[in-house]
Coordinates of C-alpha atoms in Angstrom, one line a residue:
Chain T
X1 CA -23.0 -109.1 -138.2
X2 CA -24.3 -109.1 -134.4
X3 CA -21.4 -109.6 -132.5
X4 CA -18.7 -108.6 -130.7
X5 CA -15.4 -110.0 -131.3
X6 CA -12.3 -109.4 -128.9
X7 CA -8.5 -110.4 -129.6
X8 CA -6.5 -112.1 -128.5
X9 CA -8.6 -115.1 -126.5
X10 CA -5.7 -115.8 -124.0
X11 CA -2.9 -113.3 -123.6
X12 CA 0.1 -113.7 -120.8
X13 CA 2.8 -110.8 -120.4
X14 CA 4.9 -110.1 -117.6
X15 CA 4.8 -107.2 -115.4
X16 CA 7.4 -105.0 -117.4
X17 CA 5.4 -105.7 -121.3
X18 CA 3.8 -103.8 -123.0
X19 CA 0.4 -105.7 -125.0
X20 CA -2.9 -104.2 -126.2
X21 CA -6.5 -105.9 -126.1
X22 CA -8.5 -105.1 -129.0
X23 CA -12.2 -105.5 -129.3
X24 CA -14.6 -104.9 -132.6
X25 CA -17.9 -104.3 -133.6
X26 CA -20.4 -103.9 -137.1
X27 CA -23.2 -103.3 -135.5
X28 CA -23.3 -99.8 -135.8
X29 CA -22.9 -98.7 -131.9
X30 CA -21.8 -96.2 -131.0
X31 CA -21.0 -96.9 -127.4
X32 CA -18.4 -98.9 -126.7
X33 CA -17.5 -100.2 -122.6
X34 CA -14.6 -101.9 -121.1
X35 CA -15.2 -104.0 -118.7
X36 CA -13.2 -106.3 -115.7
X37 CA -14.5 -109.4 -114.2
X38 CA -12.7 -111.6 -111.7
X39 CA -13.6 -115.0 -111.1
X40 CA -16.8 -115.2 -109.4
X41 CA -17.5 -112.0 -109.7
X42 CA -19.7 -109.6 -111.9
X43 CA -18.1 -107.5 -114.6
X44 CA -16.9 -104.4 -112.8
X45 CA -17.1 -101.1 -115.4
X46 CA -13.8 -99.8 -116.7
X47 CA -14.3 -97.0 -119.5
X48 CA -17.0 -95.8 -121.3
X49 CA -16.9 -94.3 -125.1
X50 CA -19.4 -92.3 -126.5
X51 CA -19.3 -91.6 -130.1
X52 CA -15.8 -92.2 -130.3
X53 CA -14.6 -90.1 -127.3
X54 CA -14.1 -91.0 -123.6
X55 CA -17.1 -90.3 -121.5
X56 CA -16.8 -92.4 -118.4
X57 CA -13.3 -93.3 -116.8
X58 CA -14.2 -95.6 -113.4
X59 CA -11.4 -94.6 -111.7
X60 CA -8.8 -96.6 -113.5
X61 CA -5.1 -97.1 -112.7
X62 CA -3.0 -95.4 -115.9
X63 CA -1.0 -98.7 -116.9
X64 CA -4.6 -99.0 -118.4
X65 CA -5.1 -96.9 -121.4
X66 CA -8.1 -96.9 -123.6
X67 CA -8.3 -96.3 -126.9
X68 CA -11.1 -95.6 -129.6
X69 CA -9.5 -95.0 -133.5
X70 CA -13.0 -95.0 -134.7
X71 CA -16.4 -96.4 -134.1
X72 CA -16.0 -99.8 -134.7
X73 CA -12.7 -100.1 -132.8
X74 CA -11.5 -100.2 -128.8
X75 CA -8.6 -101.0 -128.0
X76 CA -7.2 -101.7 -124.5
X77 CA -3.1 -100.9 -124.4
X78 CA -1.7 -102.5 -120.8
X79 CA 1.6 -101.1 -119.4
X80 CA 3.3 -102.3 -116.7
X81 CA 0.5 -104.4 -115.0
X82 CA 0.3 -106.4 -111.8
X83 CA -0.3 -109.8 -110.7
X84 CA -3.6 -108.7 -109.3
X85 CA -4.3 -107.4 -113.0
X86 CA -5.3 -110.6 -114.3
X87 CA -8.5 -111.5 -114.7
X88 CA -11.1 -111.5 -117.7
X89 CA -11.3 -108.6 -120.0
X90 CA -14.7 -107.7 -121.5
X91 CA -15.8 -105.5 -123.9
X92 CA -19.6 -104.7 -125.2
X93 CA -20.9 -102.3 -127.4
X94 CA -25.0 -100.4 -127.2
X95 CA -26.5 -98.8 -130.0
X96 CA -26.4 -95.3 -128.1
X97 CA -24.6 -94.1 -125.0
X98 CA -27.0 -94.5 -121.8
X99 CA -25.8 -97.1 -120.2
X100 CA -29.1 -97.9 -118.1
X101 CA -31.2 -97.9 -120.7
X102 CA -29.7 -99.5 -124.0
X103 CA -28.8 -103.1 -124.1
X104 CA -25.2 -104.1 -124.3
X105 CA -23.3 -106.7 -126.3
X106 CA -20.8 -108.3 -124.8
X107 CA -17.5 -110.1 -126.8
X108 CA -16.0 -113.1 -125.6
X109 CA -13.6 -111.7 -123.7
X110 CA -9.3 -111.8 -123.7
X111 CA -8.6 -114.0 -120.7
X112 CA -5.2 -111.7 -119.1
X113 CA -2.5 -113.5 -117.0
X114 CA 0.0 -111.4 -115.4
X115 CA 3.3 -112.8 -114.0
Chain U
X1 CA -27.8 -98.1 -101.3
X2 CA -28.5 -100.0 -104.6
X3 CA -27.7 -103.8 -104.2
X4 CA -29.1 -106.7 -106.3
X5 CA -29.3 -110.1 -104.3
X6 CA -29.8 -113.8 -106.0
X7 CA -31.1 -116.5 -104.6
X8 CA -29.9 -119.6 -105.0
X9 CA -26.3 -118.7 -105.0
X10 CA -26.0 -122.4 -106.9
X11 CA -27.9 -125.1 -108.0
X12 CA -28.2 -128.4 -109.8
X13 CA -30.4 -130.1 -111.6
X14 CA -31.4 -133.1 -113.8
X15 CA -31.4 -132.9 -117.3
X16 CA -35.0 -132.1 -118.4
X17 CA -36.2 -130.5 -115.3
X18 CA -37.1 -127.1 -114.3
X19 CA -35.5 -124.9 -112.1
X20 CA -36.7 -121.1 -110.8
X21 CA -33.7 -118.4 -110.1
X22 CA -34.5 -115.3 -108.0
X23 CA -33.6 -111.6 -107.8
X24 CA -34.2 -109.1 -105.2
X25 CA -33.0 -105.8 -105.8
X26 CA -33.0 -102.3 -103.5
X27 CA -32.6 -100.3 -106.9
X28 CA -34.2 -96.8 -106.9
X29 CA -35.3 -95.3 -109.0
X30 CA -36.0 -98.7 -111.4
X31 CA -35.7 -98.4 -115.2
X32 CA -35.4 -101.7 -116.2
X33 CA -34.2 -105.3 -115.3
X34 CA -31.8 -107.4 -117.0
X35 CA -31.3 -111.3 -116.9
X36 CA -27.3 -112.3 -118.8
X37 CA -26.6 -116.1 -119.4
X38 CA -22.7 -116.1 -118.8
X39 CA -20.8 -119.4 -119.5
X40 CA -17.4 -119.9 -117.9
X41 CA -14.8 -118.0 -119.4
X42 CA -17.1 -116.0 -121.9
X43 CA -18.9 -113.3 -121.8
X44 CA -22.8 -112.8 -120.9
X45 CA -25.4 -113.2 -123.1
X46 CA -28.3 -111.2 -123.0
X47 CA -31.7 -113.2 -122.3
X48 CA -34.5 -110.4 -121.3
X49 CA -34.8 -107.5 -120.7
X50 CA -38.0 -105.8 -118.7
X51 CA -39.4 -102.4 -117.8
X52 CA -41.2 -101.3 -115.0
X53 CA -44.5 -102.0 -116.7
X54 CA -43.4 -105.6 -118.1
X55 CA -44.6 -108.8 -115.6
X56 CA -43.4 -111.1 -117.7
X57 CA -41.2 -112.1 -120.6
X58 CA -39.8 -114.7 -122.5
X59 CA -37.4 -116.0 -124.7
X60 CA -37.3 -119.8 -125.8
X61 CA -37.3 -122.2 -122.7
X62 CA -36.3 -118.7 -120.8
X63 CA -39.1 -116.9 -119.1
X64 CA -38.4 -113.9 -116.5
X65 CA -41.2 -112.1 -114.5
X66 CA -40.8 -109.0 -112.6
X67 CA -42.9 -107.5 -109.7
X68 CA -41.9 -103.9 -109.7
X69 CA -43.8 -103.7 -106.4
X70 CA -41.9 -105.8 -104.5
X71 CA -39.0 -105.3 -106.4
X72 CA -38.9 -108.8 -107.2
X73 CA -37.6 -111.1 -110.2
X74 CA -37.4 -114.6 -111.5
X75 CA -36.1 -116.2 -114.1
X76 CA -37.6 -119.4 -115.4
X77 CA -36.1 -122.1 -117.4
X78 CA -37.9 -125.1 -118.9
X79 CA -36.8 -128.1 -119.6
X80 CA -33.2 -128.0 -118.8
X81 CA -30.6 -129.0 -121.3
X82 CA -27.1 -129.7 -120.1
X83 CA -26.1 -126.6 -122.5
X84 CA -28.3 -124.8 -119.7
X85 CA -24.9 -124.8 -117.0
X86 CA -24.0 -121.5 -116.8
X87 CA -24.1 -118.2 -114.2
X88 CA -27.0 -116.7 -114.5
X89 CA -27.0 -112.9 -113.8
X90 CA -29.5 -110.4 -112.7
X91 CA -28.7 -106.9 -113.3
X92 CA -30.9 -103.7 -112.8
X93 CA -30.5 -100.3 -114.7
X94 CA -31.0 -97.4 -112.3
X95 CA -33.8 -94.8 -113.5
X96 CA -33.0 -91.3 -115.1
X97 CA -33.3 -89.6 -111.1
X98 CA -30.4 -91.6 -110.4
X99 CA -28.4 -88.6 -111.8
X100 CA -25.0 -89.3 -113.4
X101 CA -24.4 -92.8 -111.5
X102 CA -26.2 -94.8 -113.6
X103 CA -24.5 -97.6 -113.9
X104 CA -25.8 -101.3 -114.1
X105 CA -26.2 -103.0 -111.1
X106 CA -25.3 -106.3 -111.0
X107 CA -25.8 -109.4 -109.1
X108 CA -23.4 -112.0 -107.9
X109 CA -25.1 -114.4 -110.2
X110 CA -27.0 -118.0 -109.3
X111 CA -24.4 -120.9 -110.8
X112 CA -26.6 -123.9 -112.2
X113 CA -25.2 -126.7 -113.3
X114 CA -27.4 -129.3 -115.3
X115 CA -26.3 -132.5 -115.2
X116 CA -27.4 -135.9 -117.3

C-alpha cells in the first residue's frame, strides 16, 4: 500500500460544530504533517509528528487540535472554526522525520467549508 | 530571505506539444529540489526530486534539470496529454545550516492547461 488516504473528501460544519479530519497511512512512516492550502496557494505547514509525538506546531490557532493514536493514524479534531478556516486540508506522511530531506506523500485531501 | 519564483505563472498548450516550466529559487543553503504535479482539488504528487549534485532527472514524459549554480530549475514535459492540466509546483528543501527552520519552500506554482 503507497498511499495516503484522508476522510472525509468534503466536510461542511458551522462555526459552533465540532468534526475531526482523519488521515492514514501503511507505508510505514513515521512522520506524519498537516498541512493547509488555500486556493491558489501552496500548502502552508500546520503540525508536524515524529514518531508519534508532536514535534513541530506552526503557530496554530487551538480550535485546531492534532492528534496521533499511533503511527499510522492523524487525526485533525476542529472546534469552533471560522469562515476564513475553510480551505483544503492536507495530510502526507515521510519515511523519517526531516522534513527537508525525506520525500513526503501527500492524501487527497478533506475539502473544509465553514459557515 | 528564501523565496522560490516560477515562471510562467500559466500556460496553455495543444495536445501533443511540449512545454518548459521554470524555477528560480534564493534558497541557502540548498539540499534538494522538488517538482509536485497537483490537480485541482487533490493533493500534489511527487514527480522528481534532485540534489545539489543531480543536473538532470526524469520520470516518464517528465524531465527536470537543475543548475545549482545559478540556482536554476526546469521542468520538462513531452508530449502533452490533456491528463497533463494541472499546477505544477517547485519546492526547495533548505540545507542542514539552515538550523531548525527547515521547512520546504514552495513556489506559487505554473498552472498549465492542455487542451485538444
Amino acid at each position: 500500500d503507497t498511499e495516503v488516504t484522508q476522510t472525509p473528501k468534503h466536510l461542511v460544519m458551522g462555526m459552533t460544530n465540532k468534526k475531526s479530519l482523519k488521515c492514514e497511512q501503511h507505508m510505514g512512516h513515521r512522520a506524519m504533517y498537516w498541512y493547509k492550502q488555500k486556493a491558489k496557494k501552496p500548502p502552508e505547514l500546520m503540525f508536524v509528528y515524529s514518531y508519534e509525538k508532536l514535534s513541530i506546531n506552526e503557530s496554530v490557532p487551538s480550535r485546531f487540535s492534532p492528534e496521533c493514536p499511533n503511527s499510522s493514524l492523524l487525526n485533525l479534531h476542529l472546534h469552533a472554526l471560522q469562515p476564513e478556516d475553510s480551505a483544503l486540508y492536507l495530510c502526507a506522511s515521510s519515511l523519517s522525520p526531516g522534513q527537508a530531506y525525506n520525500e513526503q506523500f501527500f492524501g487527497p485531501g478533506t475539502r473544509l467549508t465553514v459557515l | 530571505k528564501n523565496q522560490v519564483e516560477q515562471s510562467p505563472q500559466s500556460l496553455i498548450i495543444l495536445e501533443g506539444k511540449n512545454c518548459t516550466l521554470q524555477c528560480n529559487y534564493t534558497v541557502s543553503p540548498f539540499s534538494n529540489l522538488r517538482w509536485y504535479k497537483q490537480d485541482t482539488g487533490r493533493g500534489p504528487v511527487s514527480l522528481t526530486i534532485m540534489t545539489f549534485s543531480e543536473n538532470t532527472k526524469s520520470n516518464g514524459r517528465y524531465t527536470a534539470t537543475l543548475d545549482a549554480d545559478t540556482k536554476q530549475s526546469s521542468l520538462h514535459i513531452t508530449a502533452s496529454q490533456l491528463s497533463d492540466s494541472a499546477s505544477y509546483i517547485c519546492v526547495v528543501s533548505p540545507g542542514a545550516l539552515a538550523g531548525n527552520n527547515r521547512k520546504l519552500i514552495w513556489g506559487l506554482g505554473t498552472s498549465l492547461a492542455v487542451n485538444p
